[in-house]
PDB file of C-alpha atoms in Angstrom:
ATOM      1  CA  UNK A 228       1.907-120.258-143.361  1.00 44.00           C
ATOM      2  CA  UNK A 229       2.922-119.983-147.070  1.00 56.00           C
ATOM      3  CA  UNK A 230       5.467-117.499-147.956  1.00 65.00           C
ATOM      4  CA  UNK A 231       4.792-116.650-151.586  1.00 60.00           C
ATOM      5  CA  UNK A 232       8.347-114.528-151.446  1.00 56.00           C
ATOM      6  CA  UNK A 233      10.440-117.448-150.579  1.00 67.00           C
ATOM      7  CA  UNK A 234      10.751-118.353-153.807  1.00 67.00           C
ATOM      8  CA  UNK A 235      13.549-120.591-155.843  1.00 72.00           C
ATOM      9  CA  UNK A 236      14.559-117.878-158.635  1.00 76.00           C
ATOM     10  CA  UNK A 237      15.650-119.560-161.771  1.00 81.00           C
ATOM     11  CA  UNK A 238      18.647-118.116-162.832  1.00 85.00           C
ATOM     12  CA  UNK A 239      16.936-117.265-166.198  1.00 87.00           C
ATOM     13  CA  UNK A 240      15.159-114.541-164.446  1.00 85.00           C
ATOM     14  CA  UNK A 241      18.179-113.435-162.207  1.00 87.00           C
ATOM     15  CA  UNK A 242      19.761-112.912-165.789  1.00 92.00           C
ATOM     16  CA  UNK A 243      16.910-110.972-167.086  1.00 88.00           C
ATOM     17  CA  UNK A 244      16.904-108.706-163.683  1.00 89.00           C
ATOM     18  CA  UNK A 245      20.420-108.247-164.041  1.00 91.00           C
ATOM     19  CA  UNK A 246      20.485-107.173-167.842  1.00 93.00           C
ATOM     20  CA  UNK A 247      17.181-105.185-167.336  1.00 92.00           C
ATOM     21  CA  UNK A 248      18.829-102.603-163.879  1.00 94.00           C
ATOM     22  CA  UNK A 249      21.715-102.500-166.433  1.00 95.00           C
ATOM     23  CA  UNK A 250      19.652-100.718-169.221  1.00 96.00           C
ATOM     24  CA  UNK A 251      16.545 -99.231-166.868  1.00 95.00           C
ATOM     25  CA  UNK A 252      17.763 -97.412-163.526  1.00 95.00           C
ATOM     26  CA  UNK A 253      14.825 -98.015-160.656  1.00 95.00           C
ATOM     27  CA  UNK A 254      17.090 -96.841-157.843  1.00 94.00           C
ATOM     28  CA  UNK A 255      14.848 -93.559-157.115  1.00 95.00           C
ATOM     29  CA  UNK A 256      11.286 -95.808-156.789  1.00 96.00           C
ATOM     30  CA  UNK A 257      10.220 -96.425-153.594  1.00 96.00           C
ATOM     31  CA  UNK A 258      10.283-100.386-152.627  1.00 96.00           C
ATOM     32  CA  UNK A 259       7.082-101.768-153.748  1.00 97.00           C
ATOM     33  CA  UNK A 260       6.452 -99.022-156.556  1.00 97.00           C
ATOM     34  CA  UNK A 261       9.946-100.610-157.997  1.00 96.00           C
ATOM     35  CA  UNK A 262       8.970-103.984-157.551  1.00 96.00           C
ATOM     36  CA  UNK A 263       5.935-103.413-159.889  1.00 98.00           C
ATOM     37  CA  UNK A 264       7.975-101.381-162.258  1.00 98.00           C
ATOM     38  CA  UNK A 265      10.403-103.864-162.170  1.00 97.00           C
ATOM     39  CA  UNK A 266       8.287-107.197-162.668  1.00 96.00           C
ATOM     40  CA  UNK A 267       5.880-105.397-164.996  1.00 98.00           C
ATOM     41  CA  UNK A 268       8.795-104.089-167.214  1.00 97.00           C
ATOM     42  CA  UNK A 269      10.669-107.612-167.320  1.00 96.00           C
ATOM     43  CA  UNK A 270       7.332-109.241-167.935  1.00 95.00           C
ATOM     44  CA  UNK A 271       6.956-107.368-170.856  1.00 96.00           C
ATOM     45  CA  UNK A 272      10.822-106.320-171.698  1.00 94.00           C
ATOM     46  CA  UNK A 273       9.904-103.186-172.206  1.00 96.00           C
ATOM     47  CA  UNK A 274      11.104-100.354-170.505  1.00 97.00           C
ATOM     48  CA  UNK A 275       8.715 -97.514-171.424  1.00 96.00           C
ATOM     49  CA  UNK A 276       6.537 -98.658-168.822  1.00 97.00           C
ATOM     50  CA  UNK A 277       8.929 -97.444-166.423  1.00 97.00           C
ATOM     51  CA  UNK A 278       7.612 -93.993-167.072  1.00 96.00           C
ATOM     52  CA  UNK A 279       3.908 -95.111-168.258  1.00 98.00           C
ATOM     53  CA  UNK A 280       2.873 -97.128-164.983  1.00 98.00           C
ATOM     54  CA  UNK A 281       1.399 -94.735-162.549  1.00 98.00           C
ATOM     55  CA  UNK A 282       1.600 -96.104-159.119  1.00 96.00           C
ATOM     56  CA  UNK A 283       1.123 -94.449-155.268  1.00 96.00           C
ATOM     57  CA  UNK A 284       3.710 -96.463-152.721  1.00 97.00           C
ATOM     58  CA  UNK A 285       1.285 -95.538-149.897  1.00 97.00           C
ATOM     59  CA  UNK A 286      -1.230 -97.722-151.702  1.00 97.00           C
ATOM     60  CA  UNK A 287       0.808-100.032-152.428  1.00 98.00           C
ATOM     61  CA  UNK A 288       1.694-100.571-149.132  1.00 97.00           C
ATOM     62  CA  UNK A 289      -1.864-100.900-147.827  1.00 97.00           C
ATOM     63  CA  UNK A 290      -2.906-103.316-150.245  1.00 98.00           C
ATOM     64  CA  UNK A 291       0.671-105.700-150.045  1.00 97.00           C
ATOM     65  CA  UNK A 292      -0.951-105.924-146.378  1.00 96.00           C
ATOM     66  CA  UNK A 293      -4.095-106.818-147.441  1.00 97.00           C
ATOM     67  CA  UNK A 294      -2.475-109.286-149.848  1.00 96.00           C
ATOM     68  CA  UNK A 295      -0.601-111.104-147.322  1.00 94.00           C
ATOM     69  CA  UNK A 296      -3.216-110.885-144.974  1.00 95.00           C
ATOM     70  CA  UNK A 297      -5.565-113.002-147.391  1.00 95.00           C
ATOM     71  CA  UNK A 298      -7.825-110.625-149.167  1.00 97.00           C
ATOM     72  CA  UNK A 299      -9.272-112.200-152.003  1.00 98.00           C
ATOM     73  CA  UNK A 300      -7.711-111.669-155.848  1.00 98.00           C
ATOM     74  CA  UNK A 301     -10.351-110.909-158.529  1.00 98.00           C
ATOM     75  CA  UNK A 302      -9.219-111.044-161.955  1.00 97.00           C
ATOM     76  CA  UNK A 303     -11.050-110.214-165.069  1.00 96.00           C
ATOM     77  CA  UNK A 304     -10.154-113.244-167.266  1.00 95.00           C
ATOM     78  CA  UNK A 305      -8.630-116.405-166.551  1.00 95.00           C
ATOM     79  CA  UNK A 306      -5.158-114.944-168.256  1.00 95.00           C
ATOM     80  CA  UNK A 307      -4.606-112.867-165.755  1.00 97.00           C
ATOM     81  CA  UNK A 308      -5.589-115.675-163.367  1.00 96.00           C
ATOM     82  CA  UNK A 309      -2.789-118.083-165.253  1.00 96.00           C
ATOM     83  CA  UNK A 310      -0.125-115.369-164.672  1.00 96.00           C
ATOM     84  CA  UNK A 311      -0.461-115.003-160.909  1.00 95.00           C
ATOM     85  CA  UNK A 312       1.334-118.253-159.807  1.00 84.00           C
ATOM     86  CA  UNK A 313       1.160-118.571-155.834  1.00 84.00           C
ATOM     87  CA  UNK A 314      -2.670-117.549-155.192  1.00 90.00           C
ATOM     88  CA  UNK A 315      -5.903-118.584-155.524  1.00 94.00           C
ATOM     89  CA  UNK A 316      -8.167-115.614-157.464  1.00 97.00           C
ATOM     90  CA  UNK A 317     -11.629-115.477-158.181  1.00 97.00           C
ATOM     91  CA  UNK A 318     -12.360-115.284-161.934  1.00 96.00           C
ATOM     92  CA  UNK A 319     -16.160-115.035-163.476  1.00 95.00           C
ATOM     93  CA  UNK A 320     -15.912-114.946-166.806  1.00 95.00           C
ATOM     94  CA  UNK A 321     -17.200-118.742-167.271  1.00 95.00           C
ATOM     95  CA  UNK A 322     -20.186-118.084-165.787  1.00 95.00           C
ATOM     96  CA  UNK A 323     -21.411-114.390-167.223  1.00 92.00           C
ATOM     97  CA  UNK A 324     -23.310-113.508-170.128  1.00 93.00           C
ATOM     98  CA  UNK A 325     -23.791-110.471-172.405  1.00 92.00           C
ATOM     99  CA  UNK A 326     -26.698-108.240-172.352  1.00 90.00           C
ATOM    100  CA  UNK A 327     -28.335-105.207-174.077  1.00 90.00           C
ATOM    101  CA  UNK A 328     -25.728-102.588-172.537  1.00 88.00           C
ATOM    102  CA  UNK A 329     -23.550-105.457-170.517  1.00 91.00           C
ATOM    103  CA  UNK A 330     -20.673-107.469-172.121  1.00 94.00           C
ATOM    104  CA  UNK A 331     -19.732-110.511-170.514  1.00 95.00           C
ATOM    105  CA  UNK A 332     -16.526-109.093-169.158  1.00 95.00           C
ATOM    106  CA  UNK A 333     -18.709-106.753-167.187  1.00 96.00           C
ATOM    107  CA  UNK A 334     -21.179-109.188-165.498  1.00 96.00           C
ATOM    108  CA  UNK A 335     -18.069-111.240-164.852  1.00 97.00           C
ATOM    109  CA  UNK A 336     -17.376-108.477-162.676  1.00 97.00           C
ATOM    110  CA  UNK A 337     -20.896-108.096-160.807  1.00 96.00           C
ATOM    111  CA  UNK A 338     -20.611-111.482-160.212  1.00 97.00           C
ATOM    112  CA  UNK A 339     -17.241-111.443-158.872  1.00 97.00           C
ATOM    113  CA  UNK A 340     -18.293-108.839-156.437  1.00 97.00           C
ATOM    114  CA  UNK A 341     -21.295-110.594-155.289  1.00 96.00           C
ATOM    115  CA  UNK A 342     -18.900-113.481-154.502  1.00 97.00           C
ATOM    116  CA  UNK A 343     -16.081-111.503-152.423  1.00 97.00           C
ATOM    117  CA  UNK A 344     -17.539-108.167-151.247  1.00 96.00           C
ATOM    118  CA  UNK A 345     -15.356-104.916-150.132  1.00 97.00           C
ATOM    119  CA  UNK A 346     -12.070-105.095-149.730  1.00 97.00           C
ATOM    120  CA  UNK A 347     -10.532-107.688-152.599  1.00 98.00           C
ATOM    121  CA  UNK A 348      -7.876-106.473-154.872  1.00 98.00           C
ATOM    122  CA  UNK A 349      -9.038-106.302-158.672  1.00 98.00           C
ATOM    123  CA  UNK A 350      -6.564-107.270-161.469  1.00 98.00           C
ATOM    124  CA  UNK A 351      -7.896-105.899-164.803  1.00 98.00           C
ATOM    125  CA  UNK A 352      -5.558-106.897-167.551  1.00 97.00           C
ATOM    126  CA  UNK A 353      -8.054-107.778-170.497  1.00 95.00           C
ATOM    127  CA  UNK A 354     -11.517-105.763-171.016  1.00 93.00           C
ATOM    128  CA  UNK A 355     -11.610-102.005-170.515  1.00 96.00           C
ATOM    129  CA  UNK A 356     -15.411-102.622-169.607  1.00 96.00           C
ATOM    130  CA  UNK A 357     -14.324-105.185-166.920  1.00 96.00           C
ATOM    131  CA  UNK A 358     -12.993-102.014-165.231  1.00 97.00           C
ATOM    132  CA  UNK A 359     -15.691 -99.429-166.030  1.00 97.00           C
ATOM    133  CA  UNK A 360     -18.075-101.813-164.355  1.00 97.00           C
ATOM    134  CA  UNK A 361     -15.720-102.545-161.322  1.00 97.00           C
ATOM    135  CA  UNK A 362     -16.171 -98.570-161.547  1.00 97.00           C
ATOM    136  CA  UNK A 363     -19.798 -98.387-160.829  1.00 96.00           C
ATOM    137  CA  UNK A 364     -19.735-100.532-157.744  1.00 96.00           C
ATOM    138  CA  UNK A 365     -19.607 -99.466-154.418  1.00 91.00           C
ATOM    139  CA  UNK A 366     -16.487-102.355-154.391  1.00 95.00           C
ATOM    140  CA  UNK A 367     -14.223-100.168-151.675  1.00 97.00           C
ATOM    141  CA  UNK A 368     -10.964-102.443-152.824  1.00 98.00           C
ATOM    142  CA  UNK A 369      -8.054-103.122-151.348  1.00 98.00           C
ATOM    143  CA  UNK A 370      -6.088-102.229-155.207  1.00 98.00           C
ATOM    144  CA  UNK A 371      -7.494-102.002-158.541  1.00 98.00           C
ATOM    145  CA  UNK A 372      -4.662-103.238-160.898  1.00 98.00           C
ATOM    146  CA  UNK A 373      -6.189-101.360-164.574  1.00 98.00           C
ATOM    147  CA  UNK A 374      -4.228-102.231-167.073  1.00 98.00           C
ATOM    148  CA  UNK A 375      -6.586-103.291-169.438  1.00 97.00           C
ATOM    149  CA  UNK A 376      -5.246-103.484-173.048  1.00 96.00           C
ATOM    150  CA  UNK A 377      -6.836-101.574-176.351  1.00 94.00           C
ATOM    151  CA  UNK A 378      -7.488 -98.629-178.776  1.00 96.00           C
ATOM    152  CA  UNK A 379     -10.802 -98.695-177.867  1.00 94.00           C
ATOM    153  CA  UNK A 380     -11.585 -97.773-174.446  1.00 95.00           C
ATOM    154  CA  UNK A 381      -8.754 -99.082-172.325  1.00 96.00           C
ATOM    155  CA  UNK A 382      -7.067 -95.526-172.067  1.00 97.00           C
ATOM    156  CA  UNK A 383     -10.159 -93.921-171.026  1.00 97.00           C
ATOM    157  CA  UNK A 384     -11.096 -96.678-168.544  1.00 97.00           C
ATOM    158  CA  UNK A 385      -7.491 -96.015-166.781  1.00 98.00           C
ATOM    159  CA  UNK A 386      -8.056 -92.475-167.005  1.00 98.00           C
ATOM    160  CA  UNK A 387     -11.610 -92.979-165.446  1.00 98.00           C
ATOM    161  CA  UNK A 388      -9.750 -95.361-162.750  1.00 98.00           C
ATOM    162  CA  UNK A 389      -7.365 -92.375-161.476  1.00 97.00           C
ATOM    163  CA  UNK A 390     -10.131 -89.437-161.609  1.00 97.00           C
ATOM    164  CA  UNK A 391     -12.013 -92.328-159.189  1.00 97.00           C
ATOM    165  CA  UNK A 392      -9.256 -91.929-156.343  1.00 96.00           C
ATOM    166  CA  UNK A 393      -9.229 -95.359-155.631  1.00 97.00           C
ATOM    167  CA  UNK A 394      -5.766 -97.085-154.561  1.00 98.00           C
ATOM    168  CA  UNK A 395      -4.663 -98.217-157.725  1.00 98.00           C
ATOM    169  CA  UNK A 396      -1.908 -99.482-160.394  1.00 98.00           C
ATOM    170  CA  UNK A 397      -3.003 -98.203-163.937  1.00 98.00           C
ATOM    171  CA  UNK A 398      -1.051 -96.508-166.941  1.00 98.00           C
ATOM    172  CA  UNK A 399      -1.508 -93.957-169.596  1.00 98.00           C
ATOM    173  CA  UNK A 400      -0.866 -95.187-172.809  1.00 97.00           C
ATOM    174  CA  UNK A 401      -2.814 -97.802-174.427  1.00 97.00           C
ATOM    175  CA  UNK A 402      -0.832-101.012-173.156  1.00 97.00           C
ATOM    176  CA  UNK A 403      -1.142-103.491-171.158  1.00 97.00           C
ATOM    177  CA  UNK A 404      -2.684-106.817-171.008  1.00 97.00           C
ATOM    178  CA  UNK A 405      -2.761-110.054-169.007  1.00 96.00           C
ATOM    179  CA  UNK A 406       0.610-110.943-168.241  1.00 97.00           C
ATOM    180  CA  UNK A 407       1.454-107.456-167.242  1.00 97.00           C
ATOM    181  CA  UNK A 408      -1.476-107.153-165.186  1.00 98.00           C
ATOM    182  CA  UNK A 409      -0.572-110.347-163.484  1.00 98.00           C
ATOM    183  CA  UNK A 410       3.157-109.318-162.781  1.00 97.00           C
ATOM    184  CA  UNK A 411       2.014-106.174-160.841  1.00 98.00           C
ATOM    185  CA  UNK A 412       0.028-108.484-158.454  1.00 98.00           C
ATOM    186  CA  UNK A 413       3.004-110.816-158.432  1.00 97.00           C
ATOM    187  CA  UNK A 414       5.259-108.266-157.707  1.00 97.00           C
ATOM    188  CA  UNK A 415       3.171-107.403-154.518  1.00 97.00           C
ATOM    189  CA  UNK A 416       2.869-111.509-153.182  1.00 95.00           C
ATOM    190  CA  UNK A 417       6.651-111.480-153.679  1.00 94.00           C
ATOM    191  CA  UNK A 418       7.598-108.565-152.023  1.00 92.00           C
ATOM    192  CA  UNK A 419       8.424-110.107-148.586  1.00 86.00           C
ATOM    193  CA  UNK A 420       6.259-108.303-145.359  1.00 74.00           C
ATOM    194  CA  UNK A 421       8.269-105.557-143.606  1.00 60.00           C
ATOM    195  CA  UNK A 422       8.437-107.472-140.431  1.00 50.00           C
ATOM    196  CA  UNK A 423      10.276-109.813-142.454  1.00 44.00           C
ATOM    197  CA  UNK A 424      12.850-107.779-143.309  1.00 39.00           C
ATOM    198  CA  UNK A 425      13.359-106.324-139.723  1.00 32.00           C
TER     199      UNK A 425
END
């Protein structure tokens, strides 16, 4: 069985880590929220979203089970698919078309759910109507990961994505964008399982 946590580290990155917990103090997160603070703030190097990313570690938890039990990753452009590095994700885009009402990002996402069903997690780093669609669908995921990018739409889809109660990683200010998006998810398929650790 893979084991996307064991992992050679390139010392590049240990550096970054390092020089990052010297500036940014994550010590009071619980384990997975600071894992996604963590990877989404180096992937990024910036530190504000330590206090922007708005993340529940019970969720979290559920859906780094699902993860590692082989739920299937959706991702709204193939970006975000490019940035998450040890899994195979389900992308649409290719294959949708706009409509009166519809952009293509948004039947990406009809199809994508047609394909998996309940239960996959959704990584949204690119169209704030990717999300608003995902929205509308009785999808019951595993994680939606909304951190669409934009001044048009993106904060109101996030805002929209936390009113909706489902598990979820989102943020409040208008950032975000693929490779953040895709270091939340990554953060999750390195975490190592619990029984791992025991």
């Amino acid at each position: 069985m893979s084991r996307p946590w064991e992992r050679t580290v390139h010392p590049i990155e240990v550096e970054s880590y390092r020089r990052m917990r010297a500036r940014l103090d994550t010590s009071h997160f619980a384990p997975l929220t600071r894992a996604v603070v963590e990877r989404v703030v180096h992937s990024a190097a910036d530190l504000g979203y330590a206090t922007d990313l708005v993340c529940d570690e019970e969720s979290l938890v559920k859906a780094h089970a699902a993860l590692h039990a082989g739920a299937p990753v959706v991702t709204d452009v193939e970006m975000v698919a490019a940035g998450i590095t040890r899994r195979e994700t389900v992308c649409r885009l290719r294959d949708a078309e706009s409509g009166p009402g519809l952009t293509r990002s948004a039947h990406a996402i009809r199809l994508a759910y047609e394909e998996v069903g309940p239960g996959a997690l959704w990584v949204i780093g690119n169209a704030p109507t990717a999300l608003e669609e995902l929205l509308t669908l009785d999808a019951a995921p595993a994680l939606v990961i909304g951190l669409p990018v934009g001044f048009v739409g993106a904060v109101e889809s996030k805002q929209a994505l936390r009113e909706s109660g489902l598990p979820a990683v989102s943020n409040v200010s208008e950032k975000g964008g693929s490779a953040v998006a895709s270091a939340a998810l990554n953060a999750l398929l390195y975490h190592p399982l619990a029984k791992e650790n025991q």
